[in-house]
Coordinates of C-alpha atoms and ligand atoms in Angstrom, one line a residue:
Chain D
M1 CA 0.0 0.0 0.0
R2 CA 1.0 3.6 -0.5
V3 CA 1.1 6.4 2.0
V4 CA 2.0 10.0 2.0
V5 CA 1.9 12.5 4.9
D6 CA 1.5 16.1 4.3
L7 CA 4.2 17.2 6.7
S8 CA 3.4 20.9 6.4
R9 CA 0.1 20.0 8.0
C10 CA 1.3 17.4 10.5
Q11 CA 1.8 18.8 14.0
G12 CA 3.6 15.8 15.4
Y13 CA 0.9 14.6 17.8
A14 CA 2.2 11.1 17.2
Q15 CA -1.2 9.4 17.2
C16 CA -0.2 7.6 14.0
A17 CA 3.1 6.4 15.5
F18 CA 1.1 5.0 18.4
L19 CA -1.5 3.2 16.2
A20 CA 0.9 1.9 13.5
P21 CA 4.4 2.0 14.9
D22 CA 5.9 0.1 12.0
A23 CA 4.7 2.7 9.5
F24 CA 5.1 5.9 11.5
R25 CA 7.9 6.8 13.8
M26 CA 8.9 10.0 15.6
H27 CA 12.4 11.3 14.8
G28 CA 13.8 13.5 17.5
E29 CA 11.2 15.3 19.6
E30 CA 8.6 16.1 17.0
A31 CA 9.5 15.2 13.5
L32 CA 7.5 12.4 11.8
M33 CA 9.1 9.8 9.6
Y34 CA 6.9 7.4 7.8
A35 CA 7.2 4.4 5.4
P36 CA 5.7 5.5 2.1
N37 CA 4.9 1.9 1.1
P38 CA 4.1 -0.2 4.2
D39 CA 3.4 -3.9 3.9
D40 CA -0.2 -4.7 3.0
A41 CA -0.4 -6.7 6.2
Q42 CA -0.3 -3.4 8.0
R43 CA -3.2 -2.0 6.1
E44 CA -5.7 -2.0 8.9
Q45 CA -3.3 -0.3 11.3
V46 CA -2.4 2.3 8.8
L47 CA -6.0 3.1 7.9
R48 CA -6.8 3.4 11.6
A49 CA -3.8 5.8 12.0
A50 CA -4.9 7.9 9.0
A51 CA -8.4 8.1 10.4
A52 CA -7.1 9.1 13.8
C53 CA -4.8 11.9 12.6
P54 CA -6.3 15.1 13.9
L55 CA -4.9 17.1 11.0
Q56 CA -6.0 14.7 8.3
A57 CA -2.5 14.8 7.1
I58 CA -2.2 11.1 6.1
L59 CA -3.2 10.1 2.6
V60 CA -3.6 6.4 1.7
D61 CA -4.2 4.7 -1.7
R62 CA -7.8 4.1 -2.5
P63 CA -7.9 0.5 -3.7
E64 CA -9.9 1.7 -6.7
G65 CA -7.6 4.6 -7.2
R66 CA -4.9 2.7 -9.1
D67 CA -4.4 3.8 -12.6
A68 CA -1.0 2.5 -13.6
P69 CA 0.6 4.2 -16.6
V70 CA 0.1 2.1 -19.7
G71 CA 0.9 3.9 -22.9
T72 CA 4.6 4.3 -22.3
S73 CA 6.8 5.5 -25.1
P74 CA 7.8 3.0 -27.8
S75 CA 11.6 3.6 -27.2
Chain E
M1 CA -13.7 29.2 -24.2
S2 CA -15.8 31.9 -22.6
S3 CA -19.4 30.9 -22.9
A4 CA -21.0 28.6 -20.4
H5 CA -22.0 26.3 -23.2
T6 CA -18.5 25.9 -24.5
L7 CA -17.2 25.3 -21.0
R8 CA -19.8 22.6 -20.5
R9 CA -18.8 20.9 -23.7
F10 CA -15.1 21.2 -22.7
R11 CA -15.8 19.6 -19.4
R12 CA -17.6 16.7 -21.1
D13 CA -15.3 15.9 -24.0
G14 CA -12.5 18.4 -24.0
R15 CA -8.8 17.5 -24.2
V16 CA -6.4 18.3 -21.4
V17 CA -2.7 17.7 -21.6
I18 CA -0.5 17.8 -18.5
V19 CA 3.2 18.1 -19.0
G20 CA 5.2 16.9 -16.0
A21 CA 3.9 13.6 -14.4
S22 CA 5.0 14.1 -10.9
L23 CA 3.4 15.5 -7.7
A24 CA 1.7 18.6 -9.2
G25 CA 0.8 16.8 -12.4
L26 CA -0.8 13.9 -10.6
R27 CA -2.7 16.0 -8.1
A28 CA -4.0 18.2 -10.9
A29 CA -5.2 15.1 -12.8
E30 CA -7.0 13.8 -9.8
A31 CA -8.6 17.1 -9.1
L32 CA -9.8 17.5 -12.7
R33 CA -11.6 14.1 -12.4
G34 CA -12.8 15.1 -9.0
E35 CA -14.3 18.2 -10.5
G36 CA -16.2 16.1 -13.0
F37 CA -14.0 16.5 -16.1
T38 CA -14.8 13.5 -18.3
G39 CA -12.9 14.4 -21.4
S40 CA -9.5 13.0 -22.4
L41 CA -6.5 13.4 -20.2
T42 CA -3.0 12.9 -21.3
M43 CA 0.0 12.8 -18.9
I44 CA 3.4 13.5 -20.4
G45 CA 6.5 12.8 -18.4
D46 CA 10.1 12.3 -19.1
E47 CA 10.6 9.9 -16.2
L48 CA 9.4 6.3 -16.4
G49 CA 7.1 4.7 -13.9
E50 CA 4.4 6.1 -11.7
P51 CA 4.6 9.5 -10.0
Y52 CA 6.6 9.3 -6.8
D53 CA 7.3 11.5 -3.8
R54 CA 10.6 13.3 -3.6
P55 CA 11.0 14.6 0.1
P56 CA 11.7 11.0 1.4
L57 CA 14.6 10.7 -1.1
S58 CA 16.9 12.7 1.1
K59 CA 15.4 11.3 4.4
Q60 CA 13.8 7.9 4.7
V61 CA 15.5 6.5 1.5
L62 CA 19.1 7.5 2.4
T63 CA 18.8 6.1 5.9
G64 CA 18.1 2.8 4.2
W65 CA 14.6 2.4 5.8
V66 CA 12.7 2.8 2.5
P67 CA 13.9 1.6 -1.0
A68 CA 14.2 4.4 -3.5
D69 CA 11.5 2.9 -5.7
G70 CA 9.2 2.7 -2.7
T71 CA 7.9 6.3 -2.6
T72 CA 5.3 6.0 -5.3
L73 CA 2.5 8.4 -4.5
P74 CA -0.9 7.1 -3.3
R75 CA -3.9 7.7 -5.5
R76 CA -7.1 9.3 -4.4
R77 CA -9.0 8.1 -7.4
G78 CA -8.5 6.6 -10.8
I79 CA -7.7 9.3 -13.4
D80 CA -8.3 7.3 -16.6
A81 CA -5.4 9.0 -18.4
E82 CA -3.2 8.2 -21.3
W83 CA 0.3 8.2 -20.1
L84 CA 3.1 9.2 -22.4
L85 CA 6.2 8.5 -20.3
G86 CA 9.9 8.4 -20.9
V87 CA 9.9 11.1 -23.5
P88 CA 10.2 14.9 -22.8
A89 CA 8.0 17.6 -24.3
D90 CA 10.3 19.8 -26.3
G91 CA 8.0 22.5 -27.5
L92 CA 4.6 24.2 -27.2
D93 CA 2.9 25.6 -30.2
L94 CA 0.3 28.1 -29.0
A95 CA -1.0 28.9 -32.5
A96 CA -1.9 25.2 -33.1
D97 CA -2.6 24.3 -29.5
Q98 CA -0.2 21.4 -29.6
V99 CA 2.6 20.1 -27.4
R100 CA 5.6 18.8 -29.3
L101 CA 7.4 15.7 -28.0
A102 CA 11.1 15.1 -28.4
D103 CA 10.3 12.0 -30.6
G104 CA 8.4 14.2 -33.0
R105 CA 4.9 13.5 -31.9
R106 CA 2.4 16.4 -31.6
I107 CA -0.2 16.2 -29.0
P108 CA -3.2 18.5 -29.4
F109 CA -5.1 20.0 -26.5
D110 CA -7.8 22.4 -25.6
R111 CA -6.2 23.3 -22.3
M112 CA -2.9 22.3 -20.8
L113 CA -1.0 22.4 -17.6
I114 CA 2.7 23.0 -17.3
A115 CA 4.1 21.1 -14.2
T116 CA 7.7 20.3 -15.2
G117 CA 9.2 21.3 -11.9
V118 CA 13.0 21.7 -11.4
R119 CA 16.0 19.5 -11.9
A120 CA 19.1 19.3 -9.8
R121 CA 21.8 21.8 -10.7
P122 CA 24.7 19.5 -11.9
W123 CA 28.4 19.9 -11.1
P124 CA 29.5 22.5 -13.7
V125 CA 32.5 20.5 -15.0
E126 CA 31.2 17.6 -17.0
A127 CA 34.2 15.3 -16.7
E128 CA 34.3 15.8 -12.9
A129 CA 30.5 15.3 -12.6
A130 CA 30.9 12.0 -14.4
L131 CA 33.4 10.6 -11.8
D132 CA 32.2 7.6 -10.0
G133 CA 31.0 8.7 -6.6
V134 CA 29.6 12.1 -7.6
F135 CA 25.9 12.5 -7.1
V136 CA 23.0 14.9 -7.2
V137 CA 19.6 14.1 -5.5
R138 CA 16.4 14.8 -7.4
T139 CA 15.2 11.6 -8.8
R140 CA 14.6 8.1 -7.5
E141 CA 17.6 6.8 -9.5
D142 CA 19.8 9.5 -8.0
A143 CA 18.7 8.5 -4.5
A144 CA 19.2 4.8 -5.2
G145 CA 22.7 5.4 -6.4
L146 CA 23.6 7.6 -3.4
Q147 CA 22.0 5.2 -0.9
R148 CA 24.2 2.3 -2.3
A149 CA 27.3 4.4 -2.2
I150 CA 26.6 5.4 1.4
A151 CA 25.8 1.8 2.4
A152 CA 29.2 0.8 1.1
G153 CA 30.7 2.8 4.0
P154 CA 32.9 5.4 2.2
S155 CA 35.8 6.8 4.1
R156 CA 34.3 10.3 3.8
V157 CA 31.3 12.0 2.2
L158 CA 31.7 15.5 0.8
I159 CA 28.6 17.6 0.5
I160 CA 28.8 20.6 -1.7
G161 CA 26.1 23.2 -0.7
A162 CA 24.5 23.4 2.7
G163 CA 20.9 24.3 1.7
F164 CA 18.1 22.1 2.9
T165 CA 18.9 19.1 0.8
G166 CA 22.6 19.2 1.4
S167 CA 22.1 19.6 5.2
E168 CA 19.5 16.7 5.3
I169 CA 22.0 14.4 3.5
A170 CA 24.8 15.5 5.9
S171 CA 22.5 14.6 8.8
V172 CA 21.7 11.1 7.4
C173 CA 25.4 10.4 6.8
R174 CA 26.3 11.4 10.4
E175 CA 23.4 9.2 11.6
R176 CA 25.0 6.3 9.8
G177 CA 28.4 7.2 11.4
L178 CA 30.1 8.4 8.2
P179 CA 32.7 11.1 8.3
V180 CA 31.2 14.1 6.5
T181 CA 32.6 17.4 5.2
V182 CA 30.2 20.1 4.1
A183 CA 31.4 22.9 1.9
E184 CA 29.3 26.0 1.6
L185 CA 30.1 29.1 -0.3
G186 CA 27.9 31.3 2.0
P187 CA 28.7 32.1 5.6
A188 CA 26.6 29.3 7.1
P189 CA 24.2 26.4 6.2
L190 CA 20.6 27.3 5.3
V191 CA 21.6 31.0 5.1
G192 CA 20.1 31.4 1.6
G193 CA 16.7 30.3 2.8
L194 CA 16.6 31.5 6.4
G195 CA 19.2 34.2 6.8
A196 CA 22.3 34.7 9.0
M197 CA 20.8 34.2 12.5
I198 CA 19.3 30.8 11.7
G199 CA 22.4 30.0 9.7
E200 CA 24.5 30.3 12.8
V201 CA 22.2 28.0 14.7
A202 CA 22.4 25.5 11.8
A203 CA 26.2 25.7 11.8
D204 CA 26.4 25.0 15.5
M205 CA 24.0 22.1 15.0
Q206 CA 26.1 20.6 12.3
R207 CA 29.4 20.9 14.2
A208 CA 27.8 19.5 17.3
H209 CA 26.9 16.4 15.3
G210 CA 30.5 16.0 14.1
V211 CA 30.2 17.5 10.6
D212 CA 33.4 19.0 9.3
L213 CA 31.7 22.3 8.1
R214 CA 33.7 24.7 5.9
C215 CA 31.9 27.9 5.1
G216 CA 33.0 30.7 2.8
V217 CA 34.8 28.3 0.5
K218 CA 34.1 27.1 -2.9
V219 CA 34.9 23.6 -4.2
T220 CA 37.1 24.3 -7.2
R221 CA 37.9 20.9 -8.5
L222 CA 36.9 17.3 -8.1
E223 CA 39.8 14.9 -8.7
G224 CA 39.5 11.3 -9.8
D225 CA 41.8 8.3 -9.8
A226 CA 43.0 6.3 -12.8
Q227 CA 39.7 4.3 -12.7
G228 CA 37.6 7.4 -12.8
R229 CA 36.6 7.2 -9.2
L230 CA 36.3 10.4 -7.1
R231 CA 39.2 10.7 -4.7
R232 CA 39.8 14.2 -3.6
A233 CA 38.2 17.7 -3.7
H234 CA 40.1 21.0 -3.9
F235 CA 38.9 24.2 -2.2
S236 CA 39.3 27.8 -3.1
D237 CA 41.2 28.4 0.1
G238 CA 43.9 25.9 -1.0
G239 CA 42.6 23.1 1.2
T240 CA 41.7 19.7 0.0
V241 CA 39.7 16.8 1.4
D242 CA 39.8 13.1 0.4
A243 CA 36.4 11.7 -0.2
E244 CA 34.9 8.8 -2.1
V245 CA 31.5 10.2 -2.4
A246 CA 30.5 13.8 -3.2
V247 CA 26.9 15.1 -3.2
V248 CA 26.3 18.2 -5.4
A249 CA 23.5 20.0 -3.6
L250 CA 23.5 23.4 -5.4
G251 CA 19.8 23.9 -5.8
G252 CA 17.6 23.4 -8.8
I253 CA 17.2 24.6 -12.4
R254 CA 13.6 25.1 -13.5
N255 CA 12.6 22.9 -16.4
T256 CA 11.5 25.7 -18.8
E257 CA 13.9 25.3 -21.8
W258 CA 11.3 23.4 -23.7
L259 CA 9.1 26.6 -23.5
R260 CA 11.7 29.0 -24.8
D261 CA 10.0 29.7 -28.1
S262 CA 6.5 29.3 -27.0
G263 CA 5.8 33.0 -26.5
L264 CA 5.1 32.5 -22.8
A265 CA 6.7 34.5 -20.0
V266 CA 9.5 32.1 -19.1
G267 CA 12.7 32.7 -17.3
V268 CA 15.2 31.3 -14.8
W269 CA 12.6 31.6 -12.0
G270 CA 10.0 29.7 -13.9
V271 CA 6.8 30.4 -15.9
A272 CA 5.0 33.5 -14.7
C273 CA 1.3 33.0 -14.0
D274 CA -1.5 34.9 -12.3
A275 CA -2.8 34.0 -8.9
G276 CA -5.3 31.6 -10.7
C277 CA -2.3 29.7 -12.2
R278 CA -3.0 31.0 -15.8
A279 CA 0.3 31.5 -17.6
F280 CA 1.3 35.0 -18.8
D281 CA 2.7 35.4 -22.3
L282 CA 5.8 37.5 -23.1
N283 CA 3.8 40.7 -23.3
G284 CA 2.2 40.2 -19.9
L285 CA -1.1 39.0 -21.3
V286 CA -2.8 36.3 -19.4
T287 CA -3.5 33.2 -21.4
D288 CA -6.9 31.4 -21.2
D289 CA -5.9 27.8 -21.8
I290 CA -2.4 27.4 -20.4
F291 CA -2.0 26.8 -16.7
V292 CA 1.1 26.4 -14.5
A293 CA 1.6 24.6 -11.1
G294 CA 4.3 23.5 -8.8
D295 CA 8.0 24.2 -8.6
V296 CA 8.0 25.6 -12.2
A297 CA 5.4 28.3 -11.4
R298 CA 6.1 31.8 -10.4
S299 CA 3.1 33.7 -9.2
P300 CA 2.1 36.9 -7.4
N301 CA 0.9 37.0 -3.9
P302 CA -0.9 40.1 -2.4
I303 CA 0.5 39.4 1.1
Y304 CA 3.9 40.0 -0.4
E305 CA 2.9 43.1 -2.3
Y306 CA 2.1 41.2 -5.5
R307 CA 5.7 40.2 -6.0
F308 CA 6.2 37.1 -8.0
I309 CA 7.3 34.2 -5.9
S310 CA 8.9 30.9 -6.9
L311 CA 8.6 28.1 -4.4
E312 CA 10.1 24.7 -4.1
H313 CA 7.6 23.5 -1.6
W314 CA 5.7 20.3 -1.6
A315 CA 2.5 21.8 -0.2
N316 CA 2.6 24.6 -2.8
A317 CA 2.7 22.0 -5.6
V318 CA -0.3 20.3 -4.3
E319 CA -2.4 23.4 -3.7
Q320 CA -1.5 25.0 -7.0
A321 CA -2.3 21.9 -8.9
E322 CA -5.7 21.7 -7.3
I323 CA -6.4 25.4 -8.0
A324 CA -5.2 25.1 -11.6
A325 CA -7.4 22.1 -12.2
H326 CA -10.4 23.8 -10.7
N327 CA -9.9 27.0 -12.8
M328 CA -9.4 24.9 -15.9
V329 CA -12.9 23.7 -15.7
S330 CA -14.6 26.8 -14.2
T331 CA -16.0 30.0 -15.6
Q332 CA -14.3 33.3 -14.8
A333 CA -16.7 34.0 -12.0
D334 CA -16.1 30.6 -10.3
R335 CA -12.3 30.7 -10.4
W336 CA -10.2 30.5 -7.3
P337 CA -7.0 32.4 -6.4
H338 CA -4.0 30.6 -5.0
L339 CA -3.2 32.9 -2.1
S340 CA -2.2 30.6 0.7
I341 CA 0.8 31.3 2.9
P342 CA 3.8 29.2 1.8
A343 CA 4.8 26.4 4.2
F344 CA 7.9 24.2 4.2
W345 CA 9.4 21.6 6.4
S346 CA 12.8 19.9 6.7
I347 CA 14.1 17.2 9.1
Q348 CA 17.7 17.2 10.0
F349 CA 20.0 16.3 13.0
G350 CA 16.9 15.2 14.9
V351 CA 15.3 18.6 14.6
N352 CA 12.0 19.4 12.9
I353 CA 12.4 22.6 11.0
K354 CA 9.3 24.2 9.7
S355 CA 8.5 27.6 8.1
V356 CA 5.4 29.6 7.2
G357 CA 5.5 32.6 5.0
V358 CA 8.4 33.8 3.0
P359 CA 11.5 34.2 5.2
T360 CA 13.4 35.8 2.3
Y361 CA 10.8 38.6 2.3
A362 CA 12.2 40.2 5.5
D363 CA 14.6 42.8 6.8
E364 CA 14.6 41.8 10.4
V365 CA 14.4 38.6 12.4
V366 CA 13.8 37.9 16.1
V367 CA 13.7 34.9 18.4
A368 CA 10.0 35.2 19.3
Q369 CA 9.8 32.3 21.8
G370 CA 11.7 29.4 23.1
S371 CA 15.4 29.0 23.4
V372 CA 18.0 28.9 20.6
S373 CA 20.5 27.0 22.7
D374 CA 18.0 24.2 23.3
R375 CA 17.2 24.2 19.5
R376 CA 13.6 24.6 20.4
F377 CA 12.3 28.0 19.4
V378 CA 10.4 30.1 16.9
A379 CA 12.0 32.9 15.0
A380 CA 9.7 35.6 13.5
Y381 CA 10.6 37.5 10.4
G382 CA 9.5 41.0 9.6
Y383 CA 9.5 43.4 6.7
Q384 CA 9.1 47.1 7.4
G385 CA 7.4 46.6 10.7
R386 CA 5.1 43.7 9.9
V387 CA 5.4 39.9 10.3
T388 CA 6.1 38.2 7.0
A389 CA 7.3 34.7 8.1
A390 CA 8.2 32.4 10.9
V391 CA 10.6 29.5 11.3
S392 CA 10.3 26.9 14.1
F393 CA 12.9 24.5 15.4
N394 CA 11.1 21.7 17.2
N395 CA 8.2 24.1 18.0
A396 CA 5.8 23.5 15.0
K397 CA 2.7 23.6 17.1
W398 CA 3.0 27.4 17.2
L399 CA 3.2 28.0 13.5
D400 CA -0.5 28.4 13.1
H401 CA -0.4 31.3 15.4
Y402 CA 2.3 33.0 13.3
R403 CA 0.4 32.1 10.1
R404 CA -2.4 34.2 11.4
L405 CA 0.0 37.1 12.2
I406 CA 1.2 37.0 8.7
E407 CA -2.3 36.9 7.2
T408 CA -3.3 39.9 9.3
A409 CA -0.1 41.9 8.7
A410 CA 0.5 42.0 12.4
P411 CA 3.2 44.4 13.7
F412 CA 6.8 43.2 13.9
P413 CA 8.2 42.3 16.4
P414 CA 5.2 40.3 17.6
P415 CA 4.7 39.9 21.3
C416 CA 5.7 36.5 22.7
P417 CA 2.6 34.4 22.9
T418 CA 3.7 32.5 26.0
P419 CA 4.9 34.0 29.4
D420 CA 8.5 32.9 28.9
Q421 CA 9.8 35.7 26.8
P422 CA 13.2 34.5 25.5
A423 CA 16.2 36.4 26.7
D424 CA 17.5 37.2 23.2
A425 CA 14.3 38.7 21.9
K426 CA 15.8 41.6 20.1
P427 CA 15.3 42.0 16.4
V428 CA 18.5 41.8 14.3
P429 CA 19.0 42.4 10.6
V430 CA 18.1 39.3 8.6
D431 CA 21.1 39.4 6.4
F432 CA 20.8 37.2 3.3
P433 CA 23.7 36.7 1.0
G434 CA 23.4 38.2 -2.4
P435 CA 21.3 36.8 -5.2
T436 CA 23.9 34.5 -6.7
L437 CA 24.1 32.6 -3.4
L438 CA 20.4 32.8 -2.9
A439 CA 19.9 30.7 -6.0
Q440 CA 21.6 27.8 -4.3
G441 CA 20.2 27.3 -0.9
A442 CA 16.7 28.8 -0.9
T443 CA 13.6 26.9 -1.5
V444 CA 11.6 30.0 -1.9
V445 CA 12.7 33.0 -4.0
V446 CA 11.1 36.4 -4.3
T447 CA 11.7 37.1 -7.9
G448 CA 11.6 40.4 -9.7
H449 CA 12.7 41.9 -12.9
D450 CA 15.8 40.3 -14.2
P451 CA 17.6 42.9 -16.4
G452 CA 19.4 40.3 -18.4
E453 CA 16.0 38.9 -19.6
R454 CA 14.4 42.2 -20.3
R455 CA 12.5 42.5 -23.5
V456 CA 10.7 45.6 -24.5
T457 CA 9.6 44.8 -28.1
V458 CA 5.9 44.6 -28.4
M459 CA 5.2 41.3 -30.2
R460 CA 1.8 40.9 -31.8
Q461 CA 1.4 37.2 -32.1
H462 CA -1.4 35.9 -34.1
R463 CA -3.2 32.9 -32.7
Ligands
FAD501 C1 15.5 15.4 -2.2 C2 14.3 16.4 -2.0 C3 13.8 16.7 -0.8 C4 12.7 17.5 -0.6 N1 12.3 17.8 0.6 C5 11.2 18.6 0.8 C6 10.7 18.9 2.1 O1 11.2 18.4 3.1 N2 9.7 19.8 2.2 C7 9.1 20.4 1.1 O2 8.2 21.2 1.3 N3 9.5 20.1 -0.1 C8 10.6 19.3 -0.3 N4 11.1 19.0 -1.6 C9 10.5 19.7 -2.7 C10 9.3 18.9 -3.4 O3 9.6 17.6 -3.6 C11 8.9 19.7 -4.6 O4 8.3 20.9 -4.2 C12 7.8 18.9 -5.5 O5 8.4 17.7 -5.9 C13 7.4 19.8 -6.6 O6 6.5 19.0 -7.5 P1 6.4 19.3 -9.0 O7 5.4 18.3 -9.5 O8 6.1 20.8 -9.2 O9 7.8 19.2 -9.7 P2 8.7 17.9 -9.8 O10 8.6 17.0 -8.6 O11 10.1 18.4 -10.1 O12 8.2 17.2 -11.1 C14 8.3 17.6 -12.4 C15 8.3 16.4 -13.3 O13 8.3 16.9 -14.7 C16 9.2 16.2 -15.4 N5 9.7 17.0 -16.6 C17 10.5 18.0 -16.6 N6 10.7 18.5 -17.8 C18 9.8 17.8 -18.6 C19 9.5 17.9 -20.0 N7 10.1 18.8 -20.8 N8 8.7 16.9 -20.5 C20 8.1 16.0 -19.7 N9 8.4 15.9 -18.4 C21 9.2 16.8 -17.9 C22 10.3 15.9 -14.4 O14 11.2 14.9 -14.8 C23 9.5 15.5 -13.2 O15 9.1 14.2 -13.2 C24 12.1 18.1 -1.8 C25 12.7 17.8 -3.0 C26 13.8 17.0 -3.2 C27 14.3 16.7 -4.6
SF4_502 S1 -1.3 11.7 13.7 FE1 -1.2 13.2 12.1 S2 -0.5 15.1 13.1 FE2 0.0 13.4 14.4 S3 2.1 12.8 13.9 FE3 0.7 11.5 12.7 S4 0.5 12.6 10.8 FE4 1.3 14.1 12.2

């Protein structure tokens, strides 16, 4: 699965790191580091973290949202 | 495309082309579909693969936590686009409404978005840039190569340029226990983006973490061995340092060359556009069908006296993309302006650095709260007596407060919002280095008239 955190919004409340510690970690006192493609096994945890973020800063792939590039160049 | 009828038809089966298939391009595409655009959508990008996120490249990826190809951006919805990847656009024909690709194809459009961003400024001497061990960091491939080189445990890493990217990479290398030399032409790290006072704090921070920081020097030559591997760097002060890896972190170059003959207002600071992301042409006329978003855009902001501002900020790319997409499918009366206050973050040496506003738009700076020696503070920036920006070190929770001060043009220096007024709360001159240095470390630049680019000929172009 794919995750991105809008770190200009994130205020380091660390709810996400508490709910999905393999995908979100605090770095130093208040900086958040996250795994942009956590294991699918962590999906439930990550979704819960995304829902719990008070700033709604965590964006997760919608399963129906995939639209992989197809028409790549002939080269 | 003025009448409501034409617009309805365009929304239903018009053709949109987006050039630059990265953060801004993807977000614009998603927003277009979200706004109900059902016509054809073409994504043109010179990189292969799906759009990915860049900020982790100098952070999570270099620490080895995340593989370089693991930062693909999540999707909010399917965008049902045709993707033309691995081939750059090399021209825009406004008379025919076509984008030209480097392989000769011509892609017609009704409306198009320019989102070609910036690329890393390469080491200027080609033969030296080609040495094994010399890197830049902008793309996934760059980060993968540097990550491998770092993991191999080089005897020393040299970082050329102590802007945000260079400083972040220095931090990761120290975290991994590697000896690091940072060479910066300016008087301190981050000085181009944040000024002399924060520069001093950043310099102390780097030295406290064991970085061999050399300021006010220029790297004059990269020397290789017989196998073409980097071995040594020479400095303008006569010094040298032996290093197996060098990271060239000298800022970015806007990807605008392909627009040179398009008739648009294009220059080193990007493509000029109005607050609604519509591109200007050479004569200062706003175009109806050409939109710009992200790092390549340069747009006016009333909070900063309508000066044109170029940002290399993630959040700006997202916001501008959404506004450009909205305006593309809206009538004049429904268009939105992009007037949000810029925001940026960086993570280095265990410190969360965040900014709101435009720190380069300032004449004075003051430690407004917290303590510099604890590296936990907020500095407020002011221009002619009003607050224009704020930067926090491990104190991000306060930035919303300063954002409101900026929005309301509150007087500078602002009162300390907590009872513990810092001891050093005296405004000092902000002191930025000159424009040539600015280009290297800043991620936000207030741009103005560049005399070298001046054109005064009235050009009546027929469309
Ligand atoms: C290492 C690194 C760390 C960063 N860290 C932070 C951070 O901590 N905080 C923050 O706010 N911002 C950060 N940024 C900045 C952020 O990544 C950018 O602001 C953002 O990527 C801008 O998105 P964009 O889509 O406008 O441009 P880009 O991401 O540059 O994308 C432009 C795309 O267009 C393609 N392209 C260029 N020319 C052509 C052409 N002629 N034809 C077709 N395609 C073309 C490019 O190859 C690229 O894929 C960082 C950037 C880097 C590189
Ligand atoms: S929960 Fe949200 S605000 Fe808190 S650290 Fe995580 S992303 Fe940031």
